[in-house]
XYZ file of C-alpha atoms in Angstrom:
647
model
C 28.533 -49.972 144.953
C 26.442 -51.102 148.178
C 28.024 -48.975 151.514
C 28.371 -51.694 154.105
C 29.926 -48.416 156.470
C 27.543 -46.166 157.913
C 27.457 -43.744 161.135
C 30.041 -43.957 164.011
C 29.269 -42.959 167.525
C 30.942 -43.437 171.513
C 32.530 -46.744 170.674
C 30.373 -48.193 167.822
C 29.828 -47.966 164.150
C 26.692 -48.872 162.510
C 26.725 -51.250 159.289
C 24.251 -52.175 156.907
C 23.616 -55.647 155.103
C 22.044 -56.534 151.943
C 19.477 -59.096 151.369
C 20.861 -60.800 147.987
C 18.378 -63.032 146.211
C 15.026 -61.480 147.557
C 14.040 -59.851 144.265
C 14.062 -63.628 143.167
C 11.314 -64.865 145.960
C 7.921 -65.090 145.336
C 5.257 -62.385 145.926
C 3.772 -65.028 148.459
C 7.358 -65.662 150.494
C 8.141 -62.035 150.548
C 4.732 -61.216 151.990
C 5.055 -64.018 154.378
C 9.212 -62.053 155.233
C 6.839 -58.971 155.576
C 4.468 -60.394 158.417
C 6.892 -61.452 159.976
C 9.072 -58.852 160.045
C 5.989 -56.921 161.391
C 6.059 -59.440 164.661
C 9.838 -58.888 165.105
C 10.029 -55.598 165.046
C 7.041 -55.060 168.004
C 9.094 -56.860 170.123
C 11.371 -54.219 170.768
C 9.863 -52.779 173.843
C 9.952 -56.255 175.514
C 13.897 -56.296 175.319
C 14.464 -52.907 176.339
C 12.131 -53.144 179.790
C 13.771 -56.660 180.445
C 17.428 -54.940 180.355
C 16.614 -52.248 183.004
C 13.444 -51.169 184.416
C 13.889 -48.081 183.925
C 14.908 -48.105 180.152
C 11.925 -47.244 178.726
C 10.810 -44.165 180.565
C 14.543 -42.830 180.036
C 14.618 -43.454 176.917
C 11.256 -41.618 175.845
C 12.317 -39.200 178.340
C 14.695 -38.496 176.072
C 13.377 -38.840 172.503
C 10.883 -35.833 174.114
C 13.928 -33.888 174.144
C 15.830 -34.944 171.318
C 12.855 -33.905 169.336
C 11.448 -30.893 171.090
C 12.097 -28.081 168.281
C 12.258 -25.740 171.334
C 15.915 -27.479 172.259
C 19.225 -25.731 171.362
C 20.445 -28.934 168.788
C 24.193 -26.570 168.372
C 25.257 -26.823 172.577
C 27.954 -29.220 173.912
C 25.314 -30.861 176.378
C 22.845 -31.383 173.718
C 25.568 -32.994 171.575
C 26.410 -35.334 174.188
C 22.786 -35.933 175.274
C 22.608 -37.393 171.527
C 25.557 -39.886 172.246
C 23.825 -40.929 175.169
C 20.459 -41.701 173.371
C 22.069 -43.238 170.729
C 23.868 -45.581 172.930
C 20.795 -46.425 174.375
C 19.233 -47.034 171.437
C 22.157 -49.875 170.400
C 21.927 -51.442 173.570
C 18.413 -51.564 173.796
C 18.859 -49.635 177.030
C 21.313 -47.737 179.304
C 24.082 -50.338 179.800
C 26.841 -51.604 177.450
C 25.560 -54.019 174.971
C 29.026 -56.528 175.661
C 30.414 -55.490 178.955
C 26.980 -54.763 180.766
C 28.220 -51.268 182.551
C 25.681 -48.336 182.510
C 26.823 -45.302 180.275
C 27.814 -42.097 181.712
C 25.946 -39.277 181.111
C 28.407 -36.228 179.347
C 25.380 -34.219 179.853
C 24.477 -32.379 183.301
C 21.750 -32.798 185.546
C 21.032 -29.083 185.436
C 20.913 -29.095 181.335
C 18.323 -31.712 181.703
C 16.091 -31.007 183.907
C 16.080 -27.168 182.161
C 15.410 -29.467 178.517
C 13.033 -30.949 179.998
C 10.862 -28.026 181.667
C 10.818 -26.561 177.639
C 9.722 -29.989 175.835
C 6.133 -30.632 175.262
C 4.627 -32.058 178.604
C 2.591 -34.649 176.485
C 5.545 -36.245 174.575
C 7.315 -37.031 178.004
C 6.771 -40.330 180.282
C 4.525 -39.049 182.936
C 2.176 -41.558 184.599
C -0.456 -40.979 187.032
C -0.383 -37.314 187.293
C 3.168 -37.081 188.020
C 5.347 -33.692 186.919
C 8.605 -33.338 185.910
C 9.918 -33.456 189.231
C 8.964 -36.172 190.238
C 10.717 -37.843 186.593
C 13.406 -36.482 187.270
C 13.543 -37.598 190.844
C 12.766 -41.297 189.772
C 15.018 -41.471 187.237
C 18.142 -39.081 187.561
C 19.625 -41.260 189.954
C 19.614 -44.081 187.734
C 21.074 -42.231 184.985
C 23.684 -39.877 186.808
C 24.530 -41.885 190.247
C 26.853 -44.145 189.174
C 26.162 -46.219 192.560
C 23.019 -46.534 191.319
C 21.716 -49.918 189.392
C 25.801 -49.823 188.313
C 25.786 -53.312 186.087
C 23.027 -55.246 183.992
C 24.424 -58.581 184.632
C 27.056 -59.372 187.127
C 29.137 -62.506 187.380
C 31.451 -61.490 190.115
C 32.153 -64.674 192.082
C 30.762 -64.454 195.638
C 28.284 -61.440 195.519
C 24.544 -61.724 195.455
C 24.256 -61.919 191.507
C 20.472 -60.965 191.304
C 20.630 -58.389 193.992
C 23.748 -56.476 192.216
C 22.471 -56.930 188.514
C 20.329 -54.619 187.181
C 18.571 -56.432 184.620
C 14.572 -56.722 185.166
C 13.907 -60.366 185.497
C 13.916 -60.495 189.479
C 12.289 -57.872 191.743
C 12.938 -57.913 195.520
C 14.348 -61.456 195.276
C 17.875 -62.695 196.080
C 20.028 -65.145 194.286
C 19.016 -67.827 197.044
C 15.194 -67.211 197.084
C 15.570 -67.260 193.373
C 17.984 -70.511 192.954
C 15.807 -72.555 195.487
C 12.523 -71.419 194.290
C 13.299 -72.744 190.988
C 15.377 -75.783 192.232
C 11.858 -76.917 193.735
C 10.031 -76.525 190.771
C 12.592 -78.872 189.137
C 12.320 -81.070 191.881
C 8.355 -81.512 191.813
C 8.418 -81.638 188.043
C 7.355 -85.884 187.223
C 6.809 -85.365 183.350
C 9.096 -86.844 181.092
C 9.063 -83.507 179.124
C 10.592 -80.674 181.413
C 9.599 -77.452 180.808
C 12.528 -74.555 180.772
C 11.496 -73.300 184.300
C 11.429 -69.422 185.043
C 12.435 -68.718 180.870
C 9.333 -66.256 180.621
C 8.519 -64.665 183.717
C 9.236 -62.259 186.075
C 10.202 -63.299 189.658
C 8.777 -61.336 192.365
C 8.485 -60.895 195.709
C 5.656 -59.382 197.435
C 4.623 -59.637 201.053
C 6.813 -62.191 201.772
C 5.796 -64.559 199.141
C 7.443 -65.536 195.823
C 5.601 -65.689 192.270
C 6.099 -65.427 188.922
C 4.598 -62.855 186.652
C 4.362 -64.662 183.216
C 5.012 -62.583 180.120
C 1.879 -63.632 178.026
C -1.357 -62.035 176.519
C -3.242 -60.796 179.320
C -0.572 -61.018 181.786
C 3.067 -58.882 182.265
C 4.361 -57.260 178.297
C 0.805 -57.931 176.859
C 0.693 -54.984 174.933
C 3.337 -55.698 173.176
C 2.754 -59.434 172.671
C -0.991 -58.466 171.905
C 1.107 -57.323 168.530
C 3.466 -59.809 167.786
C 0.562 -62.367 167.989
C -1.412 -60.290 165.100
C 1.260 -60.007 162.972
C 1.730 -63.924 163.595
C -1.814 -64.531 162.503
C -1.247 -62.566 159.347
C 2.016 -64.110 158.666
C 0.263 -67.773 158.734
C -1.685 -66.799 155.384
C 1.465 -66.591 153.740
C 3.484 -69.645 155.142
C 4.895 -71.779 152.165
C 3.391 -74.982 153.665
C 1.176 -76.496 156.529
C 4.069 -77.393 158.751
C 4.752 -73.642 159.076
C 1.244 -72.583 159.791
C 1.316 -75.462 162.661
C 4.504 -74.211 164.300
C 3.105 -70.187 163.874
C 0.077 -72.015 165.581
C 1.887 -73.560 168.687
C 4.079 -70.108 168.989
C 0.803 -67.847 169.097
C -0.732 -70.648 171.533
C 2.334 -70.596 174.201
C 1.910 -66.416 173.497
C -1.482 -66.871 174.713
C -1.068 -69.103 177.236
C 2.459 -68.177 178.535
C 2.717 -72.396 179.300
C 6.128 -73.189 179.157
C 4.895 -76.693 177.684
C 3.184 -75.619 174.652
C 7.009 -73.398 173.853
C 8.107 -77.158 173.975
C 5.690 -78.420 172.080
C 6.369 -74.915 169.818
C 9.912 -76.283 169.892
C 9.533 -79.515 168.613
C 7.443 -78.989 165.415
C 9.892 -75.676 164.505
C 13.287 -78.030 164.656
C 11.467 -80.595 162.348
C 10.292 -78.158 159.604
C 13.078 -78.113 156.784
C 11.247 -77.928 153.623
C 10.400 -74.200 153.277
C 12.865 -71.330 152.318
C 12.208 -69.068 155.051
C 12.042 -69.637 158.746
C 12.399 -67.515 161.952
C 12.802 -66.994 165.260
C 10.470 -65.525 167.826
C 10.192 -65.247 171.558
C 12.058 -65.583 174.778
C 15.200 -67.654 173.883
C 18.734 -66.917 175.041
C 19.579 -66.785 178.834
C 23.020 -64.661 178.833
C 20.860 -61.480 179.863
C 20.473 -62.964 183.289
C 22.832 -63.798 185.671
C 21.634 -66.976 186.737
C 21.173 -68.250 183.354
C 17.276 -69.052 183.191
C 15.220 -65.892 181.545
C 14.946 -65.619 177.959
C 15.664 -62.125 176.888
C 13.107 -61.272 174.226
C 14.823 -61.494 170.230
C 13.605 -61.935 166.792
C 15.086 -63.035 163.396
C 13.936 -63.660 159.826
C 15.607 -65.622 157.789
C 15.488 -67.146 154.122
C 18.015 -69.869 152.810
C 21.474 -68.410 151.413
C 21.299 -71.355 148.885
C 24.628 -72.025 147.563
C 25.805 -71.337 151.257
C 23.841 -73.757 152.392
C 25.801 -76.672 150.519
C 28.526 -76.355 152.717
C 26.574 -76.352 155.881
C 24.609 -79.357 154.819
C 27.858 -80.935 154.369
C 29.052 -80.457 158.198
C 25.174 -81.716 159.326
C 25.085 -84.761 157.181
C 28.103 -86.080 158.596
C 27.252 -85.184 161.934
C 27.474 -88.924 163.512
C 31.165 -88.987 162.495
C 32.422 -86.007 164.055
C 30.431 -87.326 167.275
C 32.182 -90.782 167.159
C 35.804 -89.331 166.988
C 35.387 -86.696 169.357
C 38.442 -86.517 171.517
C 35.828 -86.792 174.188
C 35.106 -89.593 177.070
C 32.626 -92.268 174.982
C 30.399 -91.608 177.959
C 29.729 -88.206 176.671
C 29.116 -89.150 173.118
C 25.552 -88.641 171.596
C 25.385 -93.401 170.315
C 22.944 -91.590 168.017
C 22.832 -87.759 166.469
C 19.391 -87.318 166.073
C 18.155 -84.571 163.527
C 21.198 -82.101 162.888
C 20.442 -79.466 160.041
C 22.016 -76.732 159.506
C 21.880 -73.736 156.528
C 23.473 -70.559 155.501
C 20.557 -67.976 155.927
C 20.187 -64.380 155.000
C 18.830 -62.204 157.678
C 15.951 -59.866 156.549
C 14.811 -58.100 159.776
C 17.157 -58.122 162.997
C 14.947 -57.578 166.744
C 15.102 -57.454 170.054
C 18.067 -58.548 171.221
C 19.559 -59.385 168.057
C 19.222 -56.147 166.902
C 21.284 -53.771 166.005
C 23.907 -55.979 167.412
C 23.587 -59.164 165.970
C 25.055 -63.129 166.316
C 26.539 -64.351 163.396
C 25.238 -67.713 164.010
C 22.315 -69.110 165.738
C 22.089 -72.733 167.403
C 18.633 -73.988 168.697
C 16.100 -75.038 170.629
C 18.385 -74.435 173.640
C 16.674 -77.303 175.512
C 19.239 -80.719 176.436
C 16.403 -83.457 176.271
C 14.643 -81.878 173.043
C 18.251 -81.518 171.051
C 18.726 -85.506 172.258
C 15.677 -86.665 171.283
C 14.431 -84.193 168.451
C 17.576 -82.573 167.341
C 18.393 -79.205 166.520
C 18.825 -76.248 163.932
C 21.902 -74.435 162.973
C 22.154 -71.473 161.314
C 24.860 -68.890 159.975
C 24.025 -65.784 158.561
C 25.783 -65.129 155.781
C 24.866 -61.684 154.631
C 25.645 -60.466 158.050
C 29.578 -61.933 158.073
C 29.671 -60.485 154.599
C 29.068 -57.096 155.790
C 31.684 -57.756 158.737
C 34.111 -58.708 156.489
C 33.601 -55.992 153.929
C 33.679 -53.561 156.544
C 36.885 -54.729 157.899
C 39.009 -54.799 154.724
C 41.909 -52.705 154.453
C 41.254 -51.127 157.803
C 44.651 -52.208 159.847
C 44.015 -54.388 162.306
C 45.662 -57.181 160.825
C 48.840 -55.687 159.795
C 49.109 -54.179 163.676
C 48.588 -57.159 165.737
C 49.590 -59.960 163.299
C 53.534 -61.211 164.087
C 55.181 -61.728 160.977
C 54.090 -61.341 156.896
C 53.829 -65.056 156.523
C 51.343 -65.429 158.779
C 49.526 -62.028 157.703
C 49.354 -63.685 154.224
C 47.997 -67.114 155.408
C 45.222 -64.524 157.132
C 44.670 -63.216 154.005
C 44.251 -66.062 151.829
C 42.135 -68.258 154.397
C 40.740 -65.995 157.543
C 37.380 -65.937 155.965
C 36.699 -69.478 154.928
C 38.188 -70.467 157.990
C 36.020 -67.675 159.995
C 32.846 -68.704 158.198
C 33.762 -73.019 158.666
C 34.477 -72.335 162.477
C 31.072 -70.308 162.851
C 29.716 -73.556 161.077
C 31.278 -76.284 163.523
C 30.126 -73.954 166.444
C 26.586 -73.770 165.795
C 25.606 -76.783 163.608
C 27.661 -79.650 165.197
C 29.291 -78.055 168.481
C 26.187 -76.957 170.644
C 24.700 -80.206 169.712
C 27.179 -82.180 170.522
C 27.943 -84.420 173.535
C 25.528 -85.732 176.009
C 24.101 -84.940 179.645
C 24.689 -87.965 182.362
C 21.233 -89.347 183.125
C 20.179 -87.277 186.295
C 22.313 -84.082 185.290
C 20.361 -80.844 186.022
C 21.010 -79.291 182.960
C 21.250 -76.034 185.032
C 24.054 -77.101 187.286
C 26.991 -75.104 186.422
C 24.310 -71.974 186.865
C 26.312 -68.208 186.393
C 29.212 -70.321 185.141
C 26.976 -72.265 182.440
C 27.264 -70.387 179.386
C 30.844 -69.519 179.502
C 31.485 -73.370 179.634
C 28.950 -73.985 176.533
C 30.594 -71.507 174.336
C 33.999 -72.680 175.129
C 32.496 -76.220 174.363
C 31.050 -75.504 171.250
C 34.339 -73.299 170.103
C 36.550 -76.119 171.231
C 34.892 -78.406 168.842
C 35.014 -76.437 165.501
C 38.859 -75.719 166.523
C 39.561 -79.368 167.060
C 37.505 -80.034 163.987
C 38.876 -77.260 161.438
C 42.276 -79.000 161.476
C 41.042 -82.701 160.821
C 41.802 -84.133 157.299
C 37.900 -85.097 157.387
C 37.242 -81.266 156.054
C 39.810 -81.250 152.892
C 38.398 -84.491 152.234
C 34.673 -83.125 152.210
C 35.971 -80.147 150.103
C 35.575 -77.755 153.592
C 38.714 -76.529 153.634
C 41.364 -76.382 150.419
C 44.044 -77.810 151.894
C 45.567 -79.016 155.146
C 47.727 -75.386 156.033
C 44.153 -73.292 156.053
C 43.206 -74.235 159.554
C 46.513 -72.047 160.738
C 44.465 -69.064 159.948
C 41.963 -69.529 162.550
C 44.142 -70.949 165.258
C 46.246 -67.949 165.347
C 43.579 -65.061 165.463
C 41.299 -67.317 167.608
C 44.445 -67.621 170.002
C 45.204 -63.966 169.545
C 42.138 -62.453 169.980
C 42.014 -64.777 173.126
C 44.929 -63.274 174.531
C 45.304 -59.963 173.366
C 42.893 -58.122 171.069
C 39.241 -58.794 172.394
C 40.852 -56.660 175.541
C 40.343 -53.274 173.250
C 36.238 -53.727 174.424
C 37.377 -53.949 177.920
C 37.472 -50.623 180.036
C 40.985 -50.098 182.273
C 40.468 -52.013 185.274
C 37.305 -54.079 184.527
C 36.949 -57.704 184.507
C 36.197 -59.699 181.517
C 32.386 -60.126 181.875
C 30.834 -61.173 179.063
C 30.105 -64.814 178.141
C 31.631 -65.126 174.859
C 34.433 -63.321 175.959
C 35.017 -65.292 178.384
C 35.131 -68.201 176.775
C 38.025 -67.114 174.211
C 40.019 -65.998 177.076
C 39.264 -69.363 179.166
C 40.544 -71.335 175.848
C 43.324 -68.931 174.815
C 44.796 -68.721 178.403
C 44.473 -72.466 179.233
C 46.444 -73.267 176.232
C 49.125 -70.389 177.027
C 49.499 -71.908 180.535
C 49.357 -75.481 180.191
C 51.575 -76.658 177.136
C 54.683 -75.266 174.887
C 52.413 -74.594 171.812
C 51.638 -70.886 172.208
C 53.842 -67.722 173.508
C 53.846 -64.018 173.751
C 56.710 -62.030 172.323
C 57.693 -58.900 171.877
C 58.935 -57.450 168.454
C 59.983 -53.825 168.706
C 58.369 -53.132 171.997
C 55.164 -54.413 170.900
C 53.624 -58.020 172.381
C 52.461 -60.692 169.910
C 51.178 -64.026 169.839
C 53.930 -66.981 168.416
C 52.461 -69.775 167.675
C 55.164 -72.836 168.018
C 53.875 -75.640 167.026
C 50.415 -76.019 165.707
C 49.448 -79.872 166.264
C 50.531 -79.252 169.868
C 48.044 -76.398 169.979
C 45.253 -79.235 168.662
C 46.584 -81.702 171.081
C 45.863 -78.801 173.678
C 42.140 -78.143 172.107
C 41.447 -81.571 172.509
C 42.630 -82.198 176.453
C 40.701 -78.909 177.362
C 37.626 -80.108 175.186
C 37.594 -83.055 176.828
C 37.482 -81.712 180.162
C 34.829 -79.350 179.561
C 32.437 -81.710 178.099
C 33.194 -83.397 181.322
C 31.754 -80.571 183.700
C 29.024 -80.462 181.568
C 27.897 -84.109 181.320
C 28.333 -84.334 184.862
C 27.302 -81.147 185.922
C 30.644 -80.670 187.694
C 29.765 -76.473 189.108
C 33.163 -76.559 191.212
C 35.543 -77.612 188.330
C 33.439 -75.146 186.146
C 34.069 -72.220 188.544
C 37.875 -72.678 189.015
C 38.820 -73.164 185.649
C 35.980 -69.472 184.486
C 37.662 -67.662 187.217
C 41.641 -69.048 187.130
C 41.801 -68.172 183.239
C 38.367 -66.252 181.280
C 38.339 -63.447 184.050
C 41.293 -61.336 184.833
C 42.871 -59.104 183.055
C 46.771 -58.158 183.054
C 46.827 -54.260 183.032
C 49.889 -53.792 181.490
C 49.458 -56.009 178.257
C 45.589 -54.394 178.496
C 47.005 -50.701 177.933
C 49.342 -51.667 175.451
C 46.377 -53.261 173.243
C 43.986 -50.138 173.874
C 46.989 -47.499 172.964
C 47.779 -49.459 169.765
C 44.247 -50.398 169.042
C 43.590 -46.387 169.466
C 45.852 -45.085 166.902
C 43.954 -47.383 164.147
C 41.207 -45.126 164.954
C 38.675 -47.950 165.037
C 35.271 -48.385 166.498
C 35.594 -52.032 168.522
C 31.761 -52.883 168.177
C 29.508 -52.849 164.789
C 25.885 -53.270 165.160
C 23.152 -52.939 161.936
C 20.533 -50.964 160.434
C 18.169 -52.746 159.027
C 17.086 -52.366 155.962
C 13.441 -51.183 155.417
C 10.645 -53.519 153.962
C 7.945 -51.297 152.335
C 4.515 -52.818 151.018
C 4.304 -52.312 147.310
C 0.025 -51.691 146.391
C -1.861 -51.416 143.382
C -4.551 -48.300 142.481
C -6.693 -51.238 144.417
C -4.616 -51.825 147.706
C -3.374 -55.102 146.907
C 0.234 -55.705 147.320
C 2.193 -56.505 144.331
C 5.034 -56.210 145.363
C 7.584 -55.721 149.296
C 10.322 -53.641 148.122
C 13.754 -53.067 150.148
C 14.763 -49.934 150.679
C 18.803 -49.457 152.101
C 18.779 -45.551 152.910
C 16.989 -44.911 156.533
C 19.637 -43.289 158.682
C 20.468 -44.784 162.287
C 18.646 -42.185 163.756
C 15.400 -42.433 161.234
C 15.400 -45.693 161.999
C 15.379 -45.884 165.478
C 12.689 -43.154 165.907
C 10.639 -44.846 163.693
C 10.692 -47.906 165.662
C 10.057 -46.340 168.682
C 6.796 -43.956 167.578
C 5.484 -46.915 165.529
C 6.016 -50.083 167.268
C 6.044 -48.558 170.767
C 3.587 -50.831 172.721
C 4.890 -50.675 176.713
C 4.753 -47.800 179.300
């Protein structure tokens, strides 16, 4: 039997997934999964210097003394050292993957600094004739101060968000310089066709004057992109048909180039392409990695079609134009005309970047307004991935702890996964695309608030959605009691159990999380569908009336599809920070001491499996064959000795 489980570490435990079906794909598909799993996994380096500038030199820095056979592997500092590292390793750097706070070291600066003075001087980050002094002065700080570079992204209303975030998209710029500098590009743009300003660049300030460094060959991360364009070129000699080789094309051009309107271009060919069985995705894309919203941290994904999956999805997209014309929303807001919806079931077969080793269970792009409106957009859920989740999770308690009553368990049971899986589905294929901008909208208006109010927008539209008669009439769900299931753990982990990944005292940070809470709290506050009881001195969500709680959904939809349309930033703000924010500290403890005794890690992340060239007494490949047993630790070392590219 396949082991979904694998290690556990800090507050984490590390998963595998399987990659059903690939035995079945051609010699010429699974070479073309190969190449460009090759270009996915060189991106790595990117992500981890765009999370903290300092993440690479600490984390070689390390790795030198992890590996040293000169170290003392059996001492409590060494042991703790490890944690650290692989911590770092998950989170492609030296702050929280979720809630964006830097690790603290359980290791001493003394131990260190003595490590490092018995490692091999040649394995360690030194540049320009440094020593290990002056490493250790550069970088100790950052590690053991924990003044020092404290948060990768900040939110906190009212505080200089680029100054006080420690992510490496800005460098001696402030939130103003940064929001006006951009505003003005915006602003002097004529085109029809406008490019995603600042998504692949560095902003800097030097000498007084503002520019950006773009991330392309030749210029900032070139190294590393020199790579992923190679491995591009090779994969293009595989693709299953000429609209593939066109797209890898316009993606190695933009690479080149770094011009944001050949990405667009890039963009428009790659949502059009839905004949072959494998696809991907490659670059700078999602924008939650910066404060401000506008800097694509660097990911990577490839995919082939989970075909029977896929049935259901294509369902949900071929009926797009109906769920748009009874959306509960103002007809202002309504897409007249969904334009190119498609959505599949895929199997992941390499995770990067920052989709790796934690990963999204669904995928929604190009993240552009105008080219969803006028080109459409692609949807994907990865199946193999939320059938490792759920395989992981079985039998493990959660449930049973935070789940009211047994009838409620039991309607968990019997529907939490389709439900799970259809919600996922009405997120990413239908919700993101739904809805419209006003004409003259900056699509960037609601700024740091932005993607909290798109998530909750694209959640509130697969929970209005789930409960509609329209899905037991298109065979989505098996009868008209199913969408209780994810009503009551979508309000619940609103409320109560997404709190275990928040640290006593913290904020709620993180976009996603935000969201839920925004959604769950707005509903607890403003209507008699939802309460919180206790039952033998533990609290737990009641859920009164379930068409009220729709009725709710809807109002709150509506409201937020408002802000968006009209780019409403105030009404965004007050409702982020009146209800996805704070956190009650006495319900908070009670979750974390009754989450505790399940003895449960809250995060899972993946190893991926390994894809090993198959060659003939000749050379030739005859075969890629997967291989499921490299450790976390194998893995990650790998990775960094083979497909280290950046300084």
């Amino acid at each position: 039997m396949f082991n979904y489980s694998d290690e556990r570490f800090a507050d984490l435990q590390l998963l595998r997934y399987q990659l059903p079906g690939f035995e079945q794909l051609t010699l010429c598909q699974k070479q073309y999964i190969y190449a460009l799993s090759q270009a996915t996994l060189y991106g790595r380096d990117i992500t981890f210097d765009q999370f903290g500038k300092y993440n690479l030199r600490i984390r070689k820095m390390l790795e030198a003394v992890y590996m040293s056979s000169d170290i003392d592997r059996t001492t409590k500092d060494f042991k703790a050292l490890e944690v650290y590292l692989k911590r770092l390793w998950f989170s492609n750097g030296i702050y929280h993957h979720y809630g964006c706070e830097k690790f603290q070291a359980e290791f001493s600066e003394d131990y260190l600094r003595e490590a490092l003075l018995m490692v091999d001087k040649s394995t360690l980050p030194l540049i320009d004739g440094e020593d290990i002094e002056d490493l250790c002065q550069e970088l100790f700080p950052v590690i053991f101060d924990e003044s020092v570079a404290p948060k990768r992204v900040n939110k906190n209303d009212g505080e200089d968000l680029v100054q006080t975030s420690a992510c490496h998209f800005y460098e001696g710029v402030t939130q103003q310089e940064a929001e006006t500098f951009y505003q003005r590009k915006k602003e002097e743009y004529q085109g029809k066709e406008p490019p995603s300003f600042g998504l692949n660049s560095t902003l800097v300030k030097k000498d007084g004057v503002l520019y950006e460094d773009v991330w392309h060959v030749g210029g900032k991360y070139s190294a590393a992109i020199e790579k992923i364009v190679f491995w591009l070129k090779k994969a293009r000699e595989y693709a299953e048909n000429e609209h593939q080789v066109r797209i890898i094309e316009l993606l190695i051009n933009y690479y080149q180039t770094g011009n944001l309107q050949s990405f667009n271009a890039y963009c428009k060919e790659w949502v059009s392409e839905h004949e072959g069985r494998i696809d991907f995705v490659n670059g700078f894309i999602e924008v939650y990695g910066d404060p401000l919203g506008l800097k694509g941290s660097w990911e990577g994904i490839v995919e082939y079609k989970d075909l029977e999956a896929t049935k259901r999805t294509q369902t949900i997209s071929t009926n797009a134009q109906w769920f748009e014309d009874h959306s509960p929303v103002d007809p202002r807001f309504r897409k007249k005309k969904v334009k190119g919806v498609t959505a599949n079931a895929i199997c992941a077969a390499i995770l990067g970047g920052d989709e790796y080793p934690s990963t999204a269970i669904g995928i929604n792009l190009p993240n552009a307004d105008w080219i969803r409106a006028e080109y459409g957009s692609k949807s994907i859920t990865i199946s193999n991935i939320t059938d490792a989740y759920n395989k992981a999770a079985h039998g493990n308690g959660f449930k049973e702890e935070f789940v009211i009553d047994e009838d409620t368990l039991r309607l968990i049971e019997q529907y939490g996964d389709i439900c799970d899986d259809l919600h996922t589905d009405l997120h990413e294929c239908l919700g993101h695309g739904s809805g419209q901008l006003l004409p003259g909208t900056d699509p960037d208006a609601l700024k740091a608030y932005g993607n909290t109010i798109e998530e909750a927008r694209a959640d509130l539209f697969g929970l209005y959605y789930i409960a509609d008669a329209k899905l037991v009439e298109l065979g989505l769900t098996p009868n008209e009691e199913a969408y209780k299931s994810q009503y009551y753990t979508y309000i619940m982990n609103g409320l109560l159990t997404q709190l275990i990944r928040i640290q006593p005292g913290n904020q709620i940070e993180e976009a996603h999380m935000r969201n839920r809470a925004l959604i769950a709290h707005w509903c607890y506050e403003n209507g008699n569908a939802v309460s919180l009881v206790k039952n033998n001195g533990k609290t737990f969500v009641k859920i009164h009336d379930y068409q009220e709680l729709r009725r709710l959904f809807a109002t709150l939809l509506a409201e937020i599809q408002r802000i968006k349309s009209e780019g409403d930033y105030e009404a965004a703000r007050q409702l982020v920070e009146r209800y996805a924010v704070n956190v009650d500290p006495v319900i908070h403890q009670e979750i974390l001491e009754r989450y505790q005794r399940l003895n449960l890690a809250p995060y899972k992340g993946f190893i991926n499996p390994k894809l090993i060239p198959v060659r003939d007494a000749t050379g030739v490949i005859t075969d890629i064959k997967v291989d499921y047993t490299e450790g976390y630790v194998e893995q990650m070392l790998r990775y960094s000795s083979e497909y280290g590219t950046l300084i």
